[in-house]
């Protein structure tokens, strides 16, 4: 994940610097909160997107941070059955709101990359062993 270190913000009491990793974690949290997101994607490794858990929220997030602005790229795995444009729009809104409210940075763009579709595992019904009951009459 490539990041650009931001410039220091000078105040009367000193300077403030927000590490790019902080922005990545905020963006990751805001992304997985959205309905329809199965998880973050670390990218395509060998053509297969891996599903990452909540411990790796900064995985699948790339940020470019300046003194007053930030640009975010998030790579996700979407749950099957959700409308991709709606989920992507919700991610963009949620990420922008979270970063702007927590850091004061102006988010100039949030790019959403869908790397995979996650299919929910259908629960198998428990089959009763009825073979013995049918053999004896």
mmCIF file with all atom_site columns, C-alpha atoms in Angstrom:
data_model
loop_
_atom_site.group_PDB
_atom_site.id
_atom_site.type_symbol
_atom_site.label_atom_id
_atom_site.label_alt_id
_atom_site.label_comp_id
_atom_site.label_asym_id
_atom_site.label_entity_id
_atom_site.label_seq_id
_atom_site.pdbx_PDB_ins_code
_atom_site.Cartn_x
_atom_site.Cartn_y
_atom_site.Cartn_z
_atom_site.occupancy
_atom_site.B_iso_or_equiv
_atom_site.pdbx_formal_charge
_atom_site.auth_seq_id
_atom_site.auth_comp_id
_atom_site.auth_asym_id
_atom_site.auth_atom_id
_atom_site.pdbx_PDB_model_num
ATOM 1   C CA . UNK A 1 1   ? 0.000   0.000   0.000  1.00 0.00 ? 1   UNK A CA 1
ATOM 2   C CA . UNK A 1 2   ? 1.641   3.168   -1.179 1.00 0.00 ? 2   UNK A CA 1
ATOM 3   C CA . UNK A 1 3   ? 1.170   6.284   0.898  1.00 0.00 ? 3   UNK A CA 1
ATOM 4   C CA . UNK A 1 4   ? 2.536   9.778   0.769  1.00 0.00 ? 4   UNK A CA 1
ATOM 5   C CA . UNK A 1 5   ? 3.468   11.337  4.110  1.00 0.00 ? 5   UNK A CA 1
ATOM 6   C CA . UNK A 1 6   ? 1.545   14.550  4.776  1.00 0.00 ? 6   UNK A CA 1
ATOM 7   C CA . UNK A 1 7   ? 3.123   17.883  5.590  1.00 0.00 ? 7   UNK A CA 1
ATOM 8   C CA . UNK A 1 8   ? 2.987   19.086  9.168  1.00 0.00 ? 8   UNK A CA 1
ATOM 9   C CA . UNK A 1 9   ? 0.188   21.470  10.080 1.00 0.00 ? 9   UNK A CA 1
ATOM 10  C CA . UNK A 1 10  ? 1.532   24.315  12.193 1.00 0.00 ? 10  UNK A CA 1
ATOM 11  C CA . UNK A 1 11  ? -0.638  25.716  14.972 1.00 0.00 ? 11  UNK A CA 1
ATOM 12  C CA . UNK A 1 12  ? -0.022  28.240  17.745 1.00 0.00 ? 12  UNK A CA 1
ATOM 13  C CA . UNK A 1 13  ? 0.723   25.381  20.131 1.00 0.00 ? 13  UNK A CA 1
ATOM 14  C CA . UNK A 1 14  ? 2.865   23.243  17.810 1.00 0.00 ? 14  UNK A CA 1
ATOM 15  C CA . UNK A 1 15  ? 2.408   20.983  14.827 1.00 0.00 ? 15  UNK A CA 1
ATOM 16  C CA . UNK A 1 16  ? -0.086  18.245  13.969 1.00 0.00 ? 16  UNK A CA 1
ATOM 17  C CA . UNK A 1 17  ? 0.610   15.356  11.648 1.00 0.00 ? 17  UNK A CA 1
ATOM 18  C CA . UNK A 1 18  ? -1.778  12.523  10.876 1.00 0.00 ? 18  UNK A CA 1
ATOM 19  C CA . UNK A 1 19  ? 0.024   9.370   9.782  1.00 0.00 ? 19  UNK A CA 1
ATOM 20  C CA . UNK A 1 20  ? -1.252  7.848   6.533  1.00 0.00 ? 20  UNK A CA 1
ATOM 21  C CA . UNK A 1 21  ? -1.819  4.572   8.405  1.00 0.00 ? 21  UNK A CA 1
ATOM 22  C CA . UNK A 1 22  ? -4.439  6.327   10.539 1.00 0.00 ? 22  UNK A CA 1
ATOM 23  C CA . UNK A 1 23  ? -6.313  7.413   7.416  1.00 0.00 ? 23  UNK A CA 1
ATOM 24  C CA . UNK A 1 24  ? -6.079  3.833   6.074  1.00 0.00 ? 24  UNK A CA 1
ATOM 25  C CA . UNK A 1 25  ? -7.628  2.390   9.230  1.00 0.00 ? 25  UNK A CA 1
ATOM 26  C CA . UNK A 1 26  ? -10.421 4.989   9.295  1.00 0.00 ? 26  UNK A CA 1
ATOM 27  C CA . UNK A 1 27  ? -11.193 4.258   5.628  1.00 0.00 ? 27  UNK A CA 1
ATOM 28  C CA . UNK A 1 28  ? -11.101 0.501   6.241  1.00 0.00 ? 28  UNK A CA 1
ATOM 29  C CA . UNK A 1 29  ? -13.485 0.726   9.196  1.00 0.00 ? 29  UNK A CA 1
ATOM 30  C CA . UNK A 1 30  ? -15.856 2.995   7.283  1.00 0.00 ? 30  UNK A CA 1
ATOM 31  C CA . UNK A 1 31  ? -15.805 0.551   4.360  1.00 0.00 ? 31  UNK A CA 1
ATOM 32  C CA . UNK A 1 32  ? -16.599 -2.653  6.258  1.00 0.00 ? 32  UNK A CA 1
ATOM 33  C CA . UNK A 1 33  ? -19.498 -0.900  8.039  1.00 0.00 ? 33  UNK A CA 1
ATOM 34  C CA . UNK A 1 34  ? -21.366 -0.686  4.722  1.00 0.00 ? 34  UNK A CA 1
ATOM 35  C CA . UNK A 1 35  ? -24.082 -3.268  4.098  1.00 0.00 ? 35  UNK A CA 1
ATOM 36  C CA . UNK A 1 36  ? -23.043 -5.595  1.262  1.00 0.00 ? 36  UNK A CA 1
ATOM 37  C CA . UNK A 1 37  ? -19.282 -5.506  1.904  1.00 0.00 ? 37  UNK A CA 1
ATOM 38  C CA . UNK A 1 38  ? -17.988 -9.012  2.634  1.00 0.00 ? 38  UNK A CA 1
ATOM 39  C CA . UNK A 1 39  ? -14.504 -7.756  3.473  1.00 0.00 ? 39  UNK A CA 1
ATOM 40  C CA . UNK A 1 40  ? -11.416 -5.951  2.316  1.00 0.00 ? 40  UNK A CA 1
ATOM 41  C CA . UNK A 1 41  ? -9.320  -7.340  -0.494 1.00 0.00 ? 41  UNK A CA 1
ATOM 42  C CA . UNK A 1 42  ? -5.552  -7.354  -0.362 1.00 0.00 ? 42  UNK A CA 1
ATOM 43  C CA . UNK A 1 43  ? -5.562  -7.341  -4.141 1.00 0.00 ? 43  UNK A CA 1
ATOM 44  C CA . UNK A 1 44  ? -5.209  -10.012 -6.725 1.00 0.00 ? 44  UNK A CA 1
ATOM 45  C CA . UNK A 1 45  ? -2.517  -12.450 -5.726 1.00 0.00 ? 45  UNK A CA 1
ATOM 46  C CA . UNK A 1 46  ? -2.165  -15.086 -8.383 1.00 0.00 ? 46  UNK A CA 1
ATOM 47  C CA . UNK A 1 47  ? -5.528  -14.064 -9.808 1.00 0.00 ? 47  UNK A CA 1
ATOM 48  C CA . UNK A 1 48  ? -7.392  -14.815 -6.577 1.00 0.00 ? 48  UNK A CA 1
ATOM 49  C CA . UNK A 1 49  ? -8.652  -12.121 -4.228 1.00 0.00 ? 49  UNK A CA 1
ATOM 50  C CA . UNK A 1 50  ? -8.248  -13.051 -0.601 1.00 0.00 ? 50  UNK A CA 1
ATOM 51  C CA . UNK A 1 51  ? -10.881 -12.234 1.975  1.00 0.00 ? 51  UNK A CA 1
ATOM 52  C CA . UNK A 1 52  ? -9.299  -10.357 4.840  1.00 0.00 ? 52  UNK A CA 1
ATOM 53  C CA . UNK A 1 53  ? -10.709 -10.101 8.332  1.00 0.00 ? 53  UNK A CA 1
ATOM 54  C CA . UNK A 1 54  ? -11.194 -7.056  10.517 1.00 0.00 ? 54  UNK A CA 1
ATOM 55  C CA . UNK A 1 55  ? -7.630  -7.309  11.853 1.00 0.00 ? 55  UNK A CA 1
ATOM 56  C CA . UNK A 1 56  ? -6.288  -6.161  8.481  1.00 0.00 ? 56  UNK A CA 1
ATOM 57  C CA . UNK A 1 57  ? -8.455  -3.088  7.924  1.00 0.00 ? 57  UNK A CA 1
ATOM 58  C CA . UNK A 1 58  ? -5.647  -1.118  6.356  1.00 0.00 ? 58  UNK A CA 1
ATOM 59  C CA . UNK A 1 59  ? -5.151  -3.887  3.777  1.00 0.00 ? 59  UNK A CA 1
ATOM 60  C CA . UNK A 1 60  ? -6.970  -3.071  0.602  1.00 0.00 ? 60  UNK A CA 1
ATOM 61  C CA . UNK A 1 61  ? -6.733  0.665   1.335  1.00 0.00 ? 61  UNK A CA 1
ATOM 62  C CA . UNK A 1 62  ? -4.377  3.071   -0.407 1.00 0.00 ? 62  UNK A CA 1
ATOM 63  C CA . UNK A 1 63  ? -4.239  6.704   0.611  1.00 0.00 ? 63  UNK A CA 1
ATOM 64  C CA . UNK A 1 64  ? -2.560  9.820   -0.650 1.00 0.00 ? 64  UNK A CA 1
ATOM 65  C CA . UNK A 1 65  ? -2.530  12.488  2.033  1.00 0.00 ? 65  UNK A CA 1
ATOM 66  C CA . UNK A 1 66  ? -1.539  16.111  1.631  1.00 0.00 ? 66  UNK A CA 1
ATOM 67  C CA . UNK A 1 67  ? -1.640  18.946  4.128  1.00 0.00 ? 67  UNK A CA 1
ATOM 68  C CA . UNK A 1 68  ? -5.368  19.577  3.617  1.00 0.00 ? 68  UNK A CA 1
ATOM 69  C CA . UNK A 1 69  ? -6.623  16.865  1.265  1.00 0.00 ? 69  UNK A CA 1
ATOM 70  C CA . UNK A 1 70  ? -6.773  13.097  0.954  1.00 0.00 ? 70  UNK A CA 1
ATOM 71  C CA . UNK A 1 71  ? -7.517  10.679  -1.883 1.00 0.00 ? 71  UNK A CA 1
ATOM 72  C CA . UNK A 1 72  ? -8.561  7.143   -0.993 1.00 0.00 ? 72  UNK A CA 1
ATOM 73  C CA . UNK A 1 73  ? -8.651  3.852   -2.912 1.00 0.00 ? 73  UNK A CA 1
ATOM 74  C CA . UNK A 1 74  ? -10.416 0.882   -1.307 1.00 0.00 ? 74  UNK A CA 1
ATOM 75  C CA . UNK A 1 75  ? -10.431 -2.667  -2.654 1.00 0.00 ? 75  UNK A CA 1
ATOM 76  C CA . UNK A 1 76  ? -13.328 -4.808  -1.498 1.00 0.00 ? 76  UNK A CA 1
ATOM 77  C CA . UNK A 1 77  ? -15.068 -8.113  -1.826 1.00 0.00 ? 77  UNK A CA 1
ATOM 78  C CA . UNK A 1 78  ? -18.804 -7.669  -2.253 1.00 0.00 ? 78  UNK A CA 1
ATOM 79  C CA . UNK A 1 79  ? -21.503 -10.043 -1.028 1.00 0.00 ? 79  UNK A CA 1
ATOM 80  C CA . UNK A 1 80  ? -23.427 -11.720 -3.826 1.00 0.00 ? 80  UNK A CA 1
ATOM 81  C CA . UNK A 1 81  ? -26.898 -10.288 -4.436 1.00 0.00 ? 81  UNK A CA 1
ATOM 82  C CA . UNK A 1 82  ? -26.100 -6.656  -3.666 1.00 0.00 ? 82  UNK A CA 1
ATOM 83  C CA . UNK A 1 83  ? -26.266 -3.875  -6.240 1.00 0.00 ? 83  UNK A CA 1
ATOM 84  C CA . UNK A 1 84  ? -22.657 -2.885  -6.852 1.00 0.00 ? 84  UNK A CA 1
ATOM 85  C CA . UNK A 1 85  ? -23.330 0.794   -7.720 1.00 0.00 ? 85  UNK A CA 1
ATOM 86  C CA . UNK A 1 86  ? -25.332 1.275   -4.499 1.00 0.00 ? 86  UNK A CA 1
ATOM 87  C CA . UNK A 1 87  ? -22.733 -0.429  -2.302 1.00 0.00 ? 87  UNK A CA 1
ATOM 88  C CA . UNK A 1 88  ? -19.907 1.555   -3.937 1.00 0.00 ? 88  UNK A CA 1
ATOM 89  C CA . UNK A 1 89  ? -21.797 4.841   -3.486 1.00 0.00 ? 89  UNK A CA 1
ATOM 90  C CA . UNK A 1 90  ? -22.478 4.028   0.176  1.00 0.00 ? 90  UNK A CA 1
ATOM 91  C CA . UNK A 1 91  ? -18.777 3.266   0.679  1.00 0.00 ? 91  UNK A CA 1
ATOM 92  C CA . UNK A 1 92  ? -17.780 6.579   -0.901 1.00 0.00 ? 92  UNK A CA 1
ATOM 93  C CA . UNK A 1 93  ? -20.165 8.528   1.326  1.00 0.00 ? 93  UNK A CA 1
ATOM 94  C CA . UNK A 1 94  ? -19.220 6.634   4.504  1.00 0.00 ? 94  UNK A CA 1
ATOM 95  C CA . UNK A 1 95  ? -15.462 6.925   3.922  1.00 0.00 ? 95  UNK A CA 1
ATOM 96  C CA . UNK A 1 96  ? -15.673 10.633  3.067  1.00 0.00 ? 96  UNK A CA 1
ATOM 97  C CA . UNK A 1 97  ? -17.803 11.410  6.122  1.00 0.00 ? 97  UNK A CA 1
ATOM 98  C CA . UNK A 1 98  ? -15.598 9.411   8.505  1.00 0.00 ? 98  UNK A CA 1
ATOM 99  C CA . UNK A 1 99  ? -12.302 10.890  7.327  1.00 0.00 ? 99  UNK A CA 1
ATOM 100 C CA . UNK A 1 100 ? -13.542 14.466  7.079  1.00 0.00 ? 100 UNK A CA 1
ATOM 101 C CA . UNK A 1 101 ? -15.204 14.386  10.503 1.00 0.00 ? 101 UNK A CA 1
ATOM 102 C CA . UNK A 1 102 ? -12.303 12.673  12.298 1.00 0.00 ? 102 UNK A CA 1
ATOM 103 C CA . UNK A 1 103 ? -9.344  14.420  10.674 1.00 0.00 ? 103 UNK A CA 1
ATOM 104 C CA . UNK A 1 104 ? -10.602 17.670  9.156  1.00 0.00 ? 104 UNK A CA 1
ATOM 105 C CA . UNK A 1 105 ? -9.024  16.704  5.827  1.00 0.00 ? 105 UNK A CA 1
ATOM 106 C CA . UNK A 1 106 ? -10.967 17.363  2.631  1.00 0.00 ? 106 UNK A CA 1
ATOM 107 C CA . UNK A 1 107 ? -11.518 14.059  0.814  1.00 0.00 ? 107 UNK A CA 1
ATOM 108 C CA . UNK A 1 108 ? -11.160 14.802  -2.904 1.00 0.00 ? 108 UNK A CA 1
ATOM 109 C CA . UNK A 1 109 ? -11.924 11.289  -4.139 1.00 0.00 ? 109 UNK A CA 1
ATOM 110 C CA . UNK A 1 110 ? -12.827 7.805   -2.940 1.00 0.00 ? 110 UNK A CA 1
ATOM 111 C CA . UNK A 1 111 ? -12.245 5.124   -5.567 1.00 0.00 ? 111 UNK A CA 1
ATOM 112 C CA . UNK A 1 112 ? -13.868 1.730   -4.967 1.00 0.00 ? 112 UNK A CA 1
ATOM 113 C CA . UNK A 1 113 ? -12.358 -1.364  -6.575 1.00 0.00 ? 113 UNK A CA 1
ATOM 114 C CA . UNK A 1 114 ? -14.409 -4.571  -6.460 1.00 0.00 ? 114 UNK A CA 1
ATOM 115 C CA . UNK A 1 115 ? -12.031 -7.539  -6.611 1.00 0.00 ? 115 UNK A CA 1
ATOM 116 C CA . UNK A 1 116 ? -14.348 -10.456 -5.929 1.00 0.00 ? 116 UNK A CA 1
ATOM 117 C CA . UNK A 1 117 ? -17.856 -11.623 -5.086 1.00 0.00 ? 117 UNK A CA 1
ATOM 118 C CA . UNK A 1 118 ? -18.455 -13.593 -1.898 1.00 0.00 ? 118 UNK A CA 1
ATOM 119 C CA . UNK A 1 119 ? -21.131 -16.263 -2.036 1.00 0.00 ? 119 UNK A CA 1
ATOM 120 C CA . UNK A 1 120 ? -22.775 -17.188 1.249  1.00 0.00 ? 120 UNK A CA 1
ATOM 121 C CA . UNK A 1 121 ? -22.457 -20.849 2.102  1.00 0.00 ? 121 UNK A CA 1
ATOM 122 C CA . UNK A 1 122 ? -25.865 -22.513 2.024  1.00 0.00 ? 122 UNK A CA 1
ATOM 123 C CA . UNK A 1 123 ? -26.503 -24.462 5.169  1.00 0.00 ? 123 UNK A CA 1
ATOM 124 C CA . UNK A 1 124 ? -26.907 -28.145 4.477  1.00 0.00 ? 124 UNK A CA 1
ATOM 125 C CA . UNK A 1 125 ? -29.958 -29.665 6.114  1.00 0.00 ? 125 UNK A CA 1
ATOM 126 C CA . UNK A 1 126 ? -29.182 -32.424 8.549  1.00 0.00 ? 126 UNK A CA 1
ATOM 127 C CA . UNK A 1 127 ? -30.083 -35.651 6.838  1.00 0.00 ? 127 UNK A CA 1
ATOM 128 C CA . UNK A 1 128 ? -31.589 -38.308 9.013  1.00 0.00 ? 128 UNK A CA 1
ATOM 129 C CA . UNK A 1 129 ? -30.316 -41.827 8.603  1.00 0.00 ? 129 UNK A CA 1
ATOM 130 C CA . UNK A 1 130 ? -33.527 -43.500 7.491  1.00 0.00 ? 130 UNK A CA 1
ATOM 131 C CA . UNK A 1 131 ? -31.897 -46.410 5.694  1.00 0.00 ? 131 UNK A CA 1
ATOM 132 C CA . UNK A 1 132 ? -32.278 -48.762 8.668  1.00 0.00 ? 132 UNK A CA 1
ATOM 133 C CA . UNK A 1 133 ? -35.961 -47.921 9.111  1.00 0.00 ? 133 UNK A CA 1
ATOM 134 C CA . UNK A 1 134 ? -36.769 -48.862 5.535  1.00 0.00 ? 134 UNK A CA 1
ATOM 135 C CA . UNK A 1 135 ? -34.948 -52.191 5.578  1.00 0.00 ? 135 UNK A CA 1
ATOM 136 C CA . UNK A 1 136 ? -37.010 -53.745 8.347  1.00 0.00 ? 136 UNK A CA 1
ATOM 137 C CA . UNK A 1 137 ? -40.751 -53.975 8.000  1.00 0.00 ? 137 UNK A CA 1
#
